[in-house]
Amino acid sequence: MKQPVFKFASLISTILLATTACAEPSVSNSVSKSASQNTSQNAQNTSTAGDVSATVDSQLRQVLTQAGIKTQITSITPSNLPNMYQVDLAGQLPLHITADGEYVIQGELQKNPSKRVVTKTPARSNSAQAGMPVSATVKSAVLANMGELKNMSAKTPFFYTAVPGVLWGATLEGVPFLLSDDAQYITDGEISVIENGQFMGLDEEFEKRKNQSVFKTLDEKQLITYPATSAERAVIYVADDVNCPYCRRLHQQLPMLNAKGVTVKIIAYPIYEQSPAQMRGIWCQADDSSRRKAFDKAMLAGEMTPASASCSADHVTPNREKAAGLAVMATPAIYRDDGMLYQASFESPEFLEFLGVN
């Protein structure tokens, strides 16, 4: 499995290079709604004042108690993440929560030690922008303020979240983190949702929009596509590694999926040490048909096709880097084209239900 983007003991000073085990993702359940613009503005105003009103304090305690938080709440103060409050819990990592109690992050914030080059606070996003890549201006400012974090670069993906002023980012290894839009505070938490008094898991709407944004950046010519062989009913993207046993088991099901109207688009996502060179050989094949045949040989028979001497191009890395925004936790990672990640066994009946082709 992937390791955290940062170690809590040295959250900023050490950004880990993640490794991924070939395994199916664990099951989780997540539902979300859009953020309330008015409530977020109220949160921002309260935070600016430097304290928390009795009304907000009482409301947040009530929301968290109803959602099942039994740990003692020791204090509620304005968070260093914009439009959020920090809820300190006895013996646990703090929570950061919006004033309406809808969006929650659990994690210790760490101060970015980098020199703050850009001091002007960028224009805040709104809920309609959640899941969209940040603007070029915002990205430039964020990176300028992260100079000490050596694996941040122009290729690092950043997206707006449903909380104005809080950004989602990922290392090129696909490990996610959250940060304030001035890049001064960072955590390796994720945004979860409380709905109808219950924790619902990750912000599903954000995840779907973000993943759709990533799909739009991929070079379609560098995807290996297995078209539906009947009327197309679904399209899925699969992050695959040729040496992943689970990926090979899924590959055996492609003819069945194609026959049911499912078009499968393969993203080269090497995770094993030997895989980049082997997958480069496959992606170096002259045309789509040859590439599919070479990929089939690798997935079904374990036979790798080397790159020809005339192929000096790298057709794997560009899409692999763009796919960092998917934050793949394990391969094969299977996504519908609406951005929804499948998080159960692809060998169960639930998979066909997920695709709408059962």
Short mmCIF file of C-alpha atoms in Angstrom, two decimals:
data_model
loop_
_atom_site.label_atom_id
_atom_site.label_comp_id
_atom_site.label_asym_id
_atom_site.label_seq_id
_atom_site.Cartn_x
_atom_site.Cartn_y
_atom_site.Cartn_z
CA MET A 1 0.00 0.00 0.00
CA LYS A 2 1.08 3.58 -0.37
CA GLN A 3 2.76 5.32 2.51
CA PRO A 4 1.59 8.74 3.74
CA VAL A 5 2.79 11.72 1.74
CA PHE A 6 4.47 13.04 4.90
CA LYS A 7 5.62 11.47 8.17
CA PHE A 8 3.87 13.16 11.08
CA ALA A 9 7.19 13.49 12.90
CA SER A 10 8.57 15.61 10.07
CA LEU A 11 5.61 16.43 7.93
CA ILE A 12 7.30 18.99 5.74
CA SER A 13 10.99 18.15 5.91
CA THR A 14 10.48 14.67 4.49
CA ILE A 15 8.12 14.06 1.58
CA LEU A 16 8.10 10.34 0.97
CA LEU A 17 8.28 8.67 -2.41
CA ALA A 18 5.30 6.32 -2.33
CA THR A 19 5.28 2.68 -3.32
CA THR A 20 2.15 0.83 -4.30
CA ALA A 21 1.23 -2.79 -3.70
CA CYS A 22 -0.65 -4.60 -6.42
CA ALA A 23 -3.97 -5.13 -4.70
CA GLU A 24 -7.58 -4.25 -5.06
CA PRO A 25 -8.60 -1.02 -3.29
CA SER A 26 -10.43 -1.35 0.00
CA VAL A 27 -14.16 -0.72 0.09
CA SER A 28 -15.35 2.69 1.30
CA ASN A 29 -18.58 4.61 1.08
CA SER A 30 -18.74 8.33 0.37
CA VAL A 31 -21.43 10.85 -0.47
CA SER A 32 -21.24 14.65 -0.62
CA LYS A 33 -23.13 17.83 -1.28
CA SER A 34 -21.98 21.27 -2.46
CA ALA A 35 -20.64 23.72 0.12
CA SER A 36 -22.82 26.58 1.30
CA GLN A 37 -21.27 29.80 0.07
CA ASN A 38 -22.94 31.91 2.75
CA THR A 39 -21.87 29.60 5.55
CA SER A 40 -18.29 29.53 4.27
CA GLN A 41 -18.23 33.31 4.23
CA ASN A 42 -19.50 33.39 7.80
CA ALA A 43 -16.73 30.97 8.78
CA GLN A 44 -14.15 33.20 7.16
CA ASN A 45 -15.46 36.25 8.98
CA THR A 46 -15.44 34.44 12.33
CA SER A 47 -11.92 33.14 11.77
CA THR A 48 -10.73 36.65 10.94
CA ALA A 49 -12.04 37.80 14.28
CA GLY A 50 -9.71 35.30 15.97
CA ASP A 51 -12.29 33.51 18.07
CA VAL A 52 -15.29 31.25 17.77
CA SER A 53 -18.79 32.43 18.57
CA ALA A 54 -20.76 30.52 21.17
CA THR A 55 -23.30 29.67 18.49
CA VAL A 56 -20.75 28.08 16.16
CA ASP A 57 -19.03 26.30 19.07
CA SER A 58 -22.32 24.79 20.22
CA GLN A 59 -23.39 23.86 16.69
CA LEU A 60 -20.15 22.06 15.89
CA ARG A 61 -20.16 20.14 19.16
CA GLN A 62 -23.72 19.06 18.44
CA VAL A 63 -22.90 17.99 14.86
CA LEU A 64 -19.87 15.95 15.93
CA THR A 65 -21.67 14.32 18.85
CA GLN A 66 -24.55 13.34 16.57
CA ALA A 67 -22.04 11.95 14.06
CA GLY A 68 -20.63 9.63 16.73
CA ILE A 69 -17.61 11.50 18.09
CA LYS A 70 -17.37 10.27 21.69
CA THR A 71 -13.89 11.60 22.40
CA GLN A 72 -13.75 14.68 24.60
CA ILE A 73 -13.64 17.92 22.61
CA THR A 74 -11.07 20.06 24.44
CA SER A 75 -11.35 23.21 22.31
CA ILE A 76 -12.68 24.69 19.07
CA THR A 77 -10.63 27.47 17.51
CA PRO A 78 -10.19 29.02 14.06
CA SER A 79 -8.14 26.67 11.89
CA ASN A 80 -5.13 27.69 9.84
CA LEU A 81 -7.01 26.17 6.92
CA PRO A 82 -9.27 28.87 5.48
CA ASN A 83 -13.00 28.71 6.22
CA MET A 84 -12.53 25.94 8.78
CA TYR A 85 -12.37 25.50 12.54
CA GLN A 86 -9.95 23.27 14.42
CA VAL A 87 -11.54 20.84 16.86
CA ASP A 88 -9.01 19.49 19.34
CA LEU A 89 -9.80 16.00 20.63
CA ALA A 90 -8.32 14.43 23.75
CA GLY A 91 -5.64 11.94 22.70
CA GLN A 92 -6.46 12.10 18.96
CA LEU A 93 -5.49 14.08 15.91
CA PRO A 94 -7.52 17.27 15.56
CA LEU A 95 -10.41 17.76 13.19
CA HIS A 96 -10.82 20.70 10.85
CA ILE A 97 -14.45 21.39 10.04
CA THR A 98 -16.53 23.96 8.17
CA ALA A 99 -18.98 26.09 10.16
CA ASP A 100 -21.96 24.16 8.80
CA GLY A 101 -20.37 20.89 9.94
CA GLU A 102 -20.46 19.40 6.44
CA TYR A 103 -16.80 19.08 5.44
CA VAL A 104 -14.25 17.54 7.80
CA ILE A 105 -10.51 16.84 7.69
CA GLN A 106 -8.66 14.87 10.34
CA GLY A 107 -4.98 15.57 10.56
CA GLU A 108 -2.21 17.59 12.14
CA LEU A 109 -1.37 20.75 10.23
CA GLN A 110 2.29 21.40 9.61
CA LYS A 111 3.78 24.79 8.83
CA ASN A 112 5.50 25.01 5.49
CA PRO A 113 9.10 26.09 6.19
CA SER A 114 9.54 27.55 2.70
CA LYS A 115 9.98 31.28 2.27
CA ARG A 116 6.66 32.90 1.42
CA VAL A 117 7.48 34.51 -1.93
CA VAL A 118 3.92 35.40 -2.94
CA THR A 119 2.21 37.18 -0.05
CA LYS A 120 -1.04 38.19 -1.72
CA THR A 121 -3.91 35.82 -0.93
CA PRO A 122 -5.38 34.50 -4.19
CA ALA A 123 -9.03 34.94 -5.09
CA ARG A 124 -10.93 32.21 -3.30
CA SER A 125 -12.70 29.49 -5.26
CA ASN A 126 -16.39 28.64 -4.96
CA SER A 127 -18.18 25.31 -4.63
CA ALA A 128 -18.83 25.16 -8.39
CA GLN A 129 -15.05 24.95 -8.96
CA ALA A 130 -14.58 21.92 -6.68
CA GLY A 131 -12.67 19.24 -8.58
CA MET A 132 -11.31 21.64 -11.19
CA PRO A 133 -7.56 22.21 -11.58
CA VAL A 134 -6.42 25.43 -9.95
CA SER A 135 -5.75 28.37 -12.22
CA ALA A 136 -2.27 28.92 -13.59
CA THR A 137 -1.94 32.01 -11.36
CA VAL A 138 -2.85 30.10 -8.20
CA LYS A 139 -0.58 27.19 -9.09
CA SER A 140 2.33 29.49 -9.77
CA ALA A 141 1.85 31.22 -6.41
CA VAL A 142 1.51 27.91 -4.53
CA LEU A 143 4.68 26.48 -6.07
CA ALA A 144 6.57 29.72 -5.43
CA ASN A 145 5.69 29.32 -1.74
CA MET A 146 6.80 25.66 -1.62
CA GLY A 147 10.42 26.12 -2.62
CA GLU A 148 11.79 23.94 0.19
CA LEU A 149 9.62 20.96 -0.77
CA LYS A 150 11.84 19.43 -3.39
CA ASN A 151 9.42 17.09 -5.14
CA MET A 152 6.91 19.84 -5.91
CA SER A 153 7.10 20.98 -9.52
CA ALA A 154 5.05 22.39 -12.39
CA LYS A 155 3.82 18.82 -12.97
CA THR A 156 2.35 18.56 -9.45
CA PRO A 157 -1.46 18.51 -9.72
CA PHE A 158 -3.54 20.89 -7.58
CA PHE A 159 -7.35 21.09 -7.48
CA TYR A 160 -9.93 23.29 -5.81
CA THR A 161 -11.98 21.57 -3.10
CA ALA A 162 -15.50 22.33 -1.89
CA VAL A 163 -13.96 24.41 0.91
CA PRO A 164 -12.88 27.83 -0.46
CA GLY A 165 -9.20 28.36 0.31
CA VAL A 166 -8.35 24.68 0.80
CA LEU A 167 -6.59 22.94 -2.09
CA TRP A 168 -6.03 19.26 -2.86
CA GLY A 169 -2.68 18.19 -4.26
CA ALA A 170 -0.79 14.99 -5.01
CA THR A 171 2.84 14.06 -5.47
CA LEU A 172 3.76 12.59 -8.86
CA GLU A 173 3.65 9.24 -7.07
CA GLY A 174 -0.06 9.89 -6.57
CA VAL A 175 0.00 10.49 -2.81
CA PRO A 176 -2.62 13.11 -1.84
CA PHE A 177 -2.34 16.01 0.59
CA LEU A 178 -4.32 19.15 1.47
CA LEU A 179 -3.01 22.66 1.88
CA SER A 180 -4.14 26.22 2.44
CA ASP A 181 -4.20 28.19 -0.80
CA ASP A 182 -1.33 30.36 0.44
CA ALA A 183 0.65 27.10 0.86
CA GLN A 184 1.48 27.95 4.48
CA TYR A 185 -0.15 24.89 6.07
CA ILE A 186 -0.22 21.29 4.83
CA THR A 187 -1.74 18.02 6.04
CA ASP A 188 -1.93 14.50 4.64
CA GLY A 189 -5.62 14.22 5.53
CA GLU A 190 -8.52 14.00 3.11
CA ILE A 191 -11.86 15.82 3.05
CA SER A 192 -14.77 13.78 4.36
CA VAL A 193 -18.46 14.63 4.52
CA ILE A 194 -21.00 14.63 7.32
CA GLU A 195 -24.53 14.31 5.97
CA ASN A 196 -27.74 13.87 7.94
CA GLY A 197 -25.71 13.42 11.10
CA GLN A 198 -23.48 10.65 9.74
CA PHE A 199 -19.92 10.44 8.47
CA MET A 200 -20.29 9.46 4.82
CA GLY A 201 -16.64 8.99 3.84
CA LEU A 202 -14.66 11.02 1.32
CA ASP A 203 -16.24 13.88 -0.60
CA GLU A 204 -17.49 11.79 -3.50
CA GLU A 205 -18.59 14.70 -5.67
CA PHE A 206 -15.14 16.27 -5.44
CA GLU A 207 -13.46 12.95 -6.23
CA LYS A 208 -15.63 12.43 -9.31
CA ARG A 209 -15.08 15.94 -10.65
CA LYS A 210 -11.35 15.77 -9.99
CA ASN A 211 -11.02 12.43 -11.75
CA GLN A 212 -13.00 13.69 -14.74
CA SER A 213 -10.62 16.66 -14.88
CA VAL A 214 -7.68 14.23 -14.95
CA PHE A 215 -9.24 12.14 -17.75
CA LYS A 216 -9.52 15.28 -19.89
CA THR A 217 -5.75 15.85 -19.63
CA LEU A 218 -4.75 12.34 -20.70
CA ASP A 219 -3.35 11.84 -24.18
CA GLU A 220 -5.96 9.53 -25.74
CA LYS A 221 -3.40 8.35 -28.31
CA GLN A 222 -1.34 6.88 -25.47
CA LEU A 223 -4.21 4.89 -23.96
CA ILE A 224 -4.63 1.29 -25.06
CA THR A 225 -8.32 1.04 -25.85
CA TYR A 226 -10.43 -2.11 -26.01
CA PRO A 227 -13.67 -0.94 -27.67
CA ALA A 228 -17.07 -2.38 -26.82
CA THR A 229 -18.01 -5.13 -29.30
CA SER A 230 -21.73 -4.46 -28.84
CA ALA A 231 -23.60 -1.19 -28.43
CA GLU A 232 -21.51 0.87 -26.02
CA ARG A 233 -23.12 1.13 -22.58
CA ALA A 234 -20.18 2.14 -20.40
CA VAL A 235 -16.61 3.46 -20.59
CA ILE A 236 -14.02 2.75 -17.93
CA TYR A 237 -10.44 3.86 -17.34
CA VAL A 238 -8.07 1.34 -15.77
CA ALA A 239 -4.68 2.20 -14.26
CA ASP A 240 -2.68 -0.96 -15.03
CA ASP A 241 0.74 -2.50 -14.47
CA VAL A 242 1.89 -5.46 -16.56
CA ASN A 243 3.38 -7.22 -13.54
CA CYS A 244 0.37 -6.83 -11.28
CA PRO A 245 -1.42 -10.18 -10.75
CA TYR A 246 -4.78 -8.51 -10.12
CA CYS A 247 -4.39 -6.47 -13.30
CA ARG A 248 -3.79 -9.69 -15.24
CA ARG A 249 -6.91 -11.27 -13.73
CA LEU A 250 -8.96 -8.26 -14.74
CA HIS A 251 -7.50 -8.44 -18.24
CA GLN A 252 -8.94 -11.92 -18.66
CA GLN A 253 -12.39 -10.38 -18.29
CA LEU A 254 -11.98 -7.76 -21.04
CA PRO A 255 -13.63 -9.85 -23.81
CA MET A 256 -16.66 -10.37 -21.56
CA LEU A 257 -16.80 -6.67 -20.68
CA ASN A 258 -16.44 -5.64 -24.33
CA ALA A 259 -19.25 -8.03 -25.28
CA LYS A 260 -21.49 -6.40 -22.67
CA GLY A 261 -20.89 -2.98 -24.21
CA VAL A 262 -18.03 -1.77 -22.02
CA THR A 263 -15.16 0.15 -23.62
CA VAL A 264 -11.96 -0.18 -21.59
CA LYS A 265 -9.20 2.44 -21.73
CA ILE A 266 -5.88 1.39 -20.22
CA ILE A 267 -3.64 3.96 -18.53
CA ALA A 268 -0.05 2.79 -18.27
CA TYR A 269 0.60 3.00 -14.54
CA PRO A 270 3.84 1.14 -13.75
CA ILE A 271 4.40 0.45 -10.05
CA TYR A 272 6.95 -2.38 -10.10
CA GLU A 273 10.62 -1.58 -10.61
CA GLN A 274 10.90 -3.49 -13.89
CA SER A 275 7.57 -2.26 -15.28
CA PRO A 276 8.46 1.18 -16.75
CA ALA A 277 10.93 -0.28 -19.26
CA GLN A 278 8.68 -3.23 -20.08
CA MET A 279 5.62 -1.05 -20.59
CA ARG A 280 7.64 1.41 -22.67
CA GLY A 281 8.36 -1.50 -25.03
CA ILE A 282 4.65 -2.21 -25.39
CA TRP A 283 3.72 1.43 -25.85
CA CYS A 284 6.49 1.77 -28.46
CA GLN A 285 4.67 -0.53 -30.88
CA ALA A 286 3.91 1.03 -34.23
CA ASP A 287 0.12 1.17 -34.13
CA ASP A 288 -2.89 0.60 -31.89
CA SER A 289 -3.39 -2.99 -33.02
CA SER A 290 0.24 -3.93 -32.42
CA ARG A 291 0.18 -2.23 -29.04
CA ARG A 292 -2.93 -4.15 -27.99
CA LYS A 293 -1.39 -7.45 -29.11
CA ALA A 294 1.81 -6.74 -27.16
CA PHE A 295 -0.22 -5.77 -24.10
CA ASP A 296 -2.32 -8.94 -24.39
CA LYS A 297 0.84 -11.07 -24.53
CA ALA A 298 2.15 -9.39 -21.39
CA MET A 299 -1.11 -9.66 -19.46
CA LEU A 300 -2.21 -13.12 -20.57
CA ALA A 301 1.11 -14.93 -21.06
CA GLY A 302 3.68 -12.82 -19.20
CA GLU A 303 5.61 -12.26 -22.46
CA MET A 304 7.11 -8.80 -22.73
CA THR A 305 7.74 -7.12 -26.08
CA PRO A 306 10.93 -5.01 -26.13
CA ALA A 307 11.03 -1.60 -27.74
CA SER A 308 12.55 -1.45 -31.17
CA ALA A 309 15.94 0.22 -31.50
CA SER A 310 14.31 3.03 -33.46
CA CYS A 311 11.89 3.95 -30.64
CA SER A 312 13.46 6.57 -28.40
CA ALA A 313 10.20 8.15 -27.24
CA ASP A 314 8.65 7.64 -23.82
CA HIS A 315 4.91 7.13 -24.35
CA VAL A 316 4.31 5.99 -20.77
CA THR A 317 5.57 8.72 -18.43
CA PRO A 318 3.47 11.69 -19.64
CA ASN A 319 0.11 10.01 -18.96
CA ARG A 320 1.50 8.38 -15.81
CA GLU A 321 2.38 11.82 -14.45
CA LYS A 322 -1.00 13.27 -15.39
CA ALA A 323 -2.69 10.31 -13.69
CA ALA A 324 -1.05 11.30 -10.40
CA GLY A 325 -4.19 13.36 -9.85
CA LEU A 326 -6.18 10.13 -9.58
CA ALA A 327 -4.24 9.28 -6.40
CA VAL A 328 -4.19 5.59 -7.29
CA MET A 329 -3.90 3.58 -4.09
CA ALA A 330 -3.60 0.17 -5.77
CA THR A 331 -3.74 -1.38 -9.21
CA PRO A 332 -5.87 -2.09 -11.07
CA ALA A 333 -7.67 1.18 -10.29
CA ILE A 334 -10.97 1.15 -12.17
CA TYR A 335 -12.94 4.32 -12.88
CA ARG A 336 -16.17 4.98 -14.73
CA ASP A 337 -15.91 7.89 -17.12
CA ASP A 338 -17.98 9.97 -14.68
CA GLY A 339 -14.96 9.78 -12.36
CA MET A 340 -16.37 7.25 -9.88
CA LEU A 341 -13.75 4.82 -8.53
CA TYR A 342 -14.78 1.19 -8.11
CA GLN A 343 -13.72 0.01 -4.66
CA ALA A 344 -14.73 -3.64 -4.41
CA SER A 345 -13.77 -6.90 -6.10
CA PHE A 346 -14.07 -6.79 -9.89
CA GLU A 347 -14.83 -10.50 -9.71
CA SER A 348 -18.09 -9.89 -7.84
CA PRO A 349 -21.55 -9.22 -9.35
CA GLU A 350 -21.31 -5.71 -7.89
CA PHE A 351 -18.81 -4.80 -10.59
CA LEU A 352 -21.29 -5.26 -13.44
CA GLU A 353 -23.89 -3.38 -11.40
CA PHE A 354 -21.38 -0.55 -10.99
CA LEU A 355 -20.98 -0.47 -14.77
CA GLY A 356 -24.73 -0.71 -15.37
CA VAL A 357 -24.37 -3.75 -17.61
CA ASN A 358 -25.47 -6.63 -15.36
#
